[in-house]
Coordinates of C-alpha atoms in Angstrom, one line a residue:
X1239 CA 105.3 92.9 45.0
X1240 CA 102.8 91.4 42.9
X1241 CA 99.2 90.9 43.4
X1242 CA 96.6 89.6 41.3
X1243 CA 92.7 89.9 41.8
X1244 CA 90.2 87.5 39.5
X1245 CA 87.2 86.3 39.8
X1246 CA 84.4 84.0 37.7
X1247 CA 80.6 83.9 38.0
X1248 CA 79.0 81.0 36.5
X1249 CA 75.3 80.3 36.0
X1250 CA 74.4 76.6 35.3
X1251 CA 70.3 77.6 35.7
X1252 CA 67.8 74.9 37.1
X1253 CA 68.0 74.3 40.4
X1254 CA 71.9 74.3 40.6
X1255 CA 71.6 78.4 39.9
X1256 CA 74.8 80.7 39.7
X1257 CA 78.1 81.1 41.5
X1258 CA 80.6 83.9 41.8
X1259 CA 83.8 82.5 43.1
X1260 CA 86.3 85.2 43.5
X1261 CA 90.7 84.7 44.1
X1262 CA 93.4 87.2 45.1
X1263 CA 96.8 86.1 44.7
X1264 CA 100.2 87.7 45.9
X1265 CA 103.6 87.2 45.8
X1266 CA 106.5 89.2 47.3
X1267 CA 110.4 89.0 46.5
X1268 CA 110.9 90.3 49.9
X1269 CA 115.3 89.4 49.2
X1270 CA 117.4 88.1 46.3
X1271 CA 117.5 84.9 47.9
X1272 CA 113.4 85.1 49.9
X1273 CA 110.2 85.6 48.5
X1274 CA 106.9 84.6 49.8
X1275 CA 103.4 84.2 48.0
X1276 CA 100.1 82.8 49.0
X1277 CA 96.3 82.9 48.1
X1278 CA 92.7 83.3 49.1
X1279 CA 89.5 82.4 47.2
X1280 CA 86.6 80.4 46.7
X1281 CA 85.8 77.3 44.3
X1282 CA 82.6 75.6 42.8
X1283 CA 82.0 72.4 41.4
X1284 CA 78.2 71.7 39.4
X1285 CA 77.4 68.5 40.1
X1286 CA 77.8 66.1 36.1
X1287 CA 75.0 64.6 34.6
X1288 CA 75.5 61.8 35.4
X1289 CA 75.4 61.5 39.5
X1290 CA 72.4 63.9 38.5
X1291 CA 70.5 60.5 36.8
X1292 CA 71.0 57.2 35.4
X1293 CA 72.8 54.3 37.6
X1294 CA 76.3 52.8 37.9
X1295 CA 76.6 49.2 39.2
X1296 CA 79.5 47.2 40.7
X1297 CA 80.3 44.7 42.9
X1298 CA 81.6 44.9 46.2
X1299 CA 82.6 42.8 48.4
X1300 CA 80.6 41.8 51.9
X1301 CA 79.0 38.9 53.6
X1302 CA 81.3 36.6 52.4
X1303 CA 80.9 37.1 48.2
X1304 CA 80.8 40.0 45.6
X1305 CA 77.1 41.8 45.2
X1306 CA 75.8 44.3 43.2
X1307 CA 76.0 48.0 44.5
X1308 CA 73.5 50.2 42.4
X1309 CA 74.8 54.2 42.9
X1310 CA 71.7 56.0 41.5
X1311 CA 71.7 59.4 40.0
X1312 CA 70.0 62.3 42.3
X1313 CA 68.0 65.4 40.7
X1314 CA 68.3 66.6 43.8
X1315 CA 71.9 67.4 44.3
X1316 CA 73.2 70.7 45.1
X1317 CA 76.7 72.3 44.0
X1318 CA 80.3 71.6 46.0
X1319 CA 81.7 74.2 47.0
X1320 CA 84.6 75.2 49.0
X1321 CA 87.4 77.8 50.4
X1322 CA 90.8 77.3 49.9
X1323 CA 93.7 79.6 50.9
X1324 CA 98.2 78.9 51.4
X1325 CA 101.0 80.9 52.4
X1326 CA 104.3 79.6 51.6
X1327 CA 108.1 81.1 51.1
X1328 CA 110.5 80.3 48.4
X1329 CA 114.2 80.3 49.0
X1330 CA 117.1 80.4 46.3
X1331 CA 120.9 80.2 47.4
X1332 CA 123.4 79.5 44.8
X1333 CA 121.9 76.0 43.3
X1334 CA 119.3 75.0 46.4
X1335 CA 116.1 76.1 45.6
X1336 CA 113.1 75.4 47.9
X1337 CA 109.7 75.6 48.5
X1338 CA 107.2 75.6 51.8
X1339 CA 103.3 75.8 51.2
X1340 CA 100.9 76.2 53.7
X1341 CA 97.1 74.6 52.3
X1342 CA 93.9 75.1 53.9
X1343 CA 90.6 73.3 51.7
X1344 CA 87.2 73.6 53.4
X1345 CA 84.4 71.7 51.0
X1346 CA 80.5 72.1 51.9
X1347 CA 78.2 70.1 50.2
X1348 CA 81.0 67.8 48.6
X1349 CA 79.7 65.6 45.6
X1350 CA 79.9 62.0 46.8
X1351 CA 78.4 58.4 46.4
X1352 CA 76.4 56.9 50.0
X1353 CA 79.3 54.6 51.6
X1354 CA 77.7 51.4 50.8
X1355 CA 80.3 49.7 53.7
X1356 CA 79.1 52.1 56.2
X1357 CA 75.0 51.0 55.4
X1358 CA 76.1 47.3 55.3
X1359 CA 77.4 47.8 58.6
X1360 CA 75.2 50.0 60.3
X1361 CA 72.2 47.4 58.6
X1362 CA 74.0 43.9 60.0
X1363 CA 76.3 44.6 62.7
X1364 CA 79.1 41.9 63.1
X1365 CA 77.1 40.3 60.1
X1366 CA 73.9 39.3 62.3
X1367 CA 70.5 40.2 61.7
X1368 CA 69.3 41.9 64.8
X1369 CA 68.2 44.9 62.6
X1370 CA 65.8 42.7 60.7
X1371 CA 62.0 44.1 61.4
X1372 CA 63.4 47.3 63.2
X1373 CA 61.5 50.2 62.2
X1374 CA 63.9 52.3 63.2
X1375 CA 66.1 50.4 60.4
X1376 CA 63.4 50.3 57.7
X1377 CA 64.8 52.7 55.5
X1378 CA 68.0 51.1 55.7
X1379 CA 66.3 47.7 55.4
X1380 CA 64.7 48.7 52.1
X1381 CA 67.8 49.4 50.5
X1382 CA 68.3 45.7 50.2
X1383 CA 66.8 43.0 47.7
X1384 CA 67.1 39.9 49.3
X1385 CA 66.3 36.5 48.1
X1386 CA 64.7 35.1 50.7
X1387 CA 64.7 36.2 54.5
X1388 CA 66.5 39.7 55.7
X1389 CA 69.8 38.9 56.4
X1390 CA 73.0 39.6 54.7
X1391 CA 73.7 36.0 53.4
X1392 CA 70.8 36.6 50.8
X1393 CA 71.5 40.0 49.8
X1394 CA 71.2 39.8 45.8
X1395 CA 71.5 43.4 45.5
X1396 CA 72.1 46.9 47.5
X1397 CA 70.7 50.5 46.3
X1398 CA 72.7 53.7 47.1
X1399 CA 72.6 57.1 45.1
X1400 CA 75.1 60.1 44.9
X1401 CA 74.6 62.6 48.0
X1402 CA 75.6 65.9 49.1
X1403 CA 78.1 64.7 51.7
X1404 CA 79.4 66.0 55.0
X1405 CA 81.3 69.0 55.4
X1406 CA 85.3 68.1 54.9
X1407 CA 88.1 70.4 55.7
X1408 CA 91.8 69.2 55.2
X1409 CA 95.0 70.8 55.7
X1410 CA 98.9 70.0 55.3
X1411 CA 102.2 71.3 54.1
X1412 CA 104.4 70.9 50.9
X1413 CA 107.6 70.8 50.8
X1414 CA 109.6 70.7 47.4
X1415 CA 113.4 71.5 46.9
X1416 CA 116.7 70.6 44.5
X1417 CA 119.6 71.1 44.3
X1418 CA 121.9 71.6 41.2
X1419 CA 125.6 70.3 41.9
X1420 CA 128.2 72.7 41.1
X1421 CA 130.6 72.2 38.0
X1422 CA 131.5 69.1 36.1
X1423 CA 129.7 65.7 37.8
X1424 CA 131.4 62.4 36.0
X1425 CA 131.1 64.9 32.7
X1426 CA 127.9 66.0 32.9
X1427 CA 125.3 67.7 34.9
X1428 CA 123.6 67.1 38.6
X1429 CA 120.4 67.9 40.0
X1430 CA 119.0 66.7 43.0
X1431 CA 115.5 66.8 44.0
X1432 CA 112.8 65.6 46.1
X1433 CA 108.9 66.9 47.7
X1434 CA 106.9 65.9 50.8
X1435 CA 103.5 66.9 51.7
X1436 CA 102.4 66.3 55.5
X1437 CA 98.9 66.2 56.1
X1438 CA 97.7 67.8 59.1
X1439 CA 94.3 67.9 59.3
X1440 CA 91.6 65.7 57.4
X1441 CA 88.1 66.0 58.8
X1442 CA 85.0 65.0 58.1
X1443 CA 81.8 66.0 59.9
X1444 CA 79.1 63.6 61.0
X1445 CA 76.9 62.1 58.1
X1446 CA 73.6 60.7 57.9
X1447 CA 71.5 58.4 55.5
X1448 CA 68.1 57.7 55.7

């Protein structure tokens, strides 16, 4: 049995402050032939300078052409963070070797860019205007530059920025294994192999942008 304990504390000042992430680590040669291992621990992520300030532009496609989608930096970001933890088992017998790993990831705060479909969307439903004037859509509303009257024909520009998204938590399995061929193959040697990961959870809490 072998078990490993570590930890790392971090401390990026300002308003992004300090972080102490710690990790334990096992594995176990229950058998010859069986061993299991897994881990616990926690992980942090600073958000980079630049989704902190400055702007990135591209186009994107909506209302029937490519416009210009400004992703402006936020001083206001906090730090990702998240908590992450697998169990898996490891099999040998004679030349089949396999793996099976268990994964659990739980991010808070992840470091994203606003969905700029999602506001086009929410802003022109079907592509009509019936949010035009809506106060409850103004702050969407003034995310646009239009050339001429609201309506998504004469968008000449959208403005989004880099959030602190919604809570994500994913999960799945990996499977990896080979298998060497015993003696002489056509002179040589033979090793088969392949790896599958199933996804069994990806969810993403409720968002909102105002």
């Amino acid at each position: 049995l072998n078990v490993q304990i570590a930890a790392r504390y971090e401390d990026y000042g300002g308003s992004i402050g300090g972080t102490f992430d710690p990790k334990l680590s096992f594995r176990w040669q229950a058998t010859p032939a069986i061993g299991f291992r897994g881990s616990v621990g926690t992980t942090f992520r600073a958000p980079p300078g630049q989704m902190m300030e400055g702007r990135v532009t591209s186009l994107q496609f909506f209302g029937g052409t490519f416009r210009p989608v400004d992703v402006a930096g936020n001083p206001a970001l906090e730090n990702e963070s998240a908590t992450t933890w697998s169990l898996g088992a490891m099999f040998r017998l004679g030349g089949l070797r396999a793996t099976v790993d268990y994964w659990n990831f739980d991010f808070d705060k992840p470091l994203v860019a606003e969905p700029y479909d999602a506001i086009v969307s929410a802003m022109f439903p079907g592509g009509a205007s019936t949010n035009c004037g809506n106060p409850a859509y103004a702050g969407l509303q003034a995310r646009f530059v239009f050339s001429g009257a609201c309506a998504i024909t004469n968008v000449s520009r959208l403005r989004t920025q880099f959030i602190n998204g919604a809570k994500q938590k994913t999960s799945g399995v990996d499977v990896l294994a080979d298998f060497d061929a015993p003696g002489d193959v056509f002179g040589g040697e033979l090793t088969v192999g392949g790896g599958l990961t199933y996804v069994i959870d990806y969810k993403v809490a409720q968002a909102s942008i105002e």
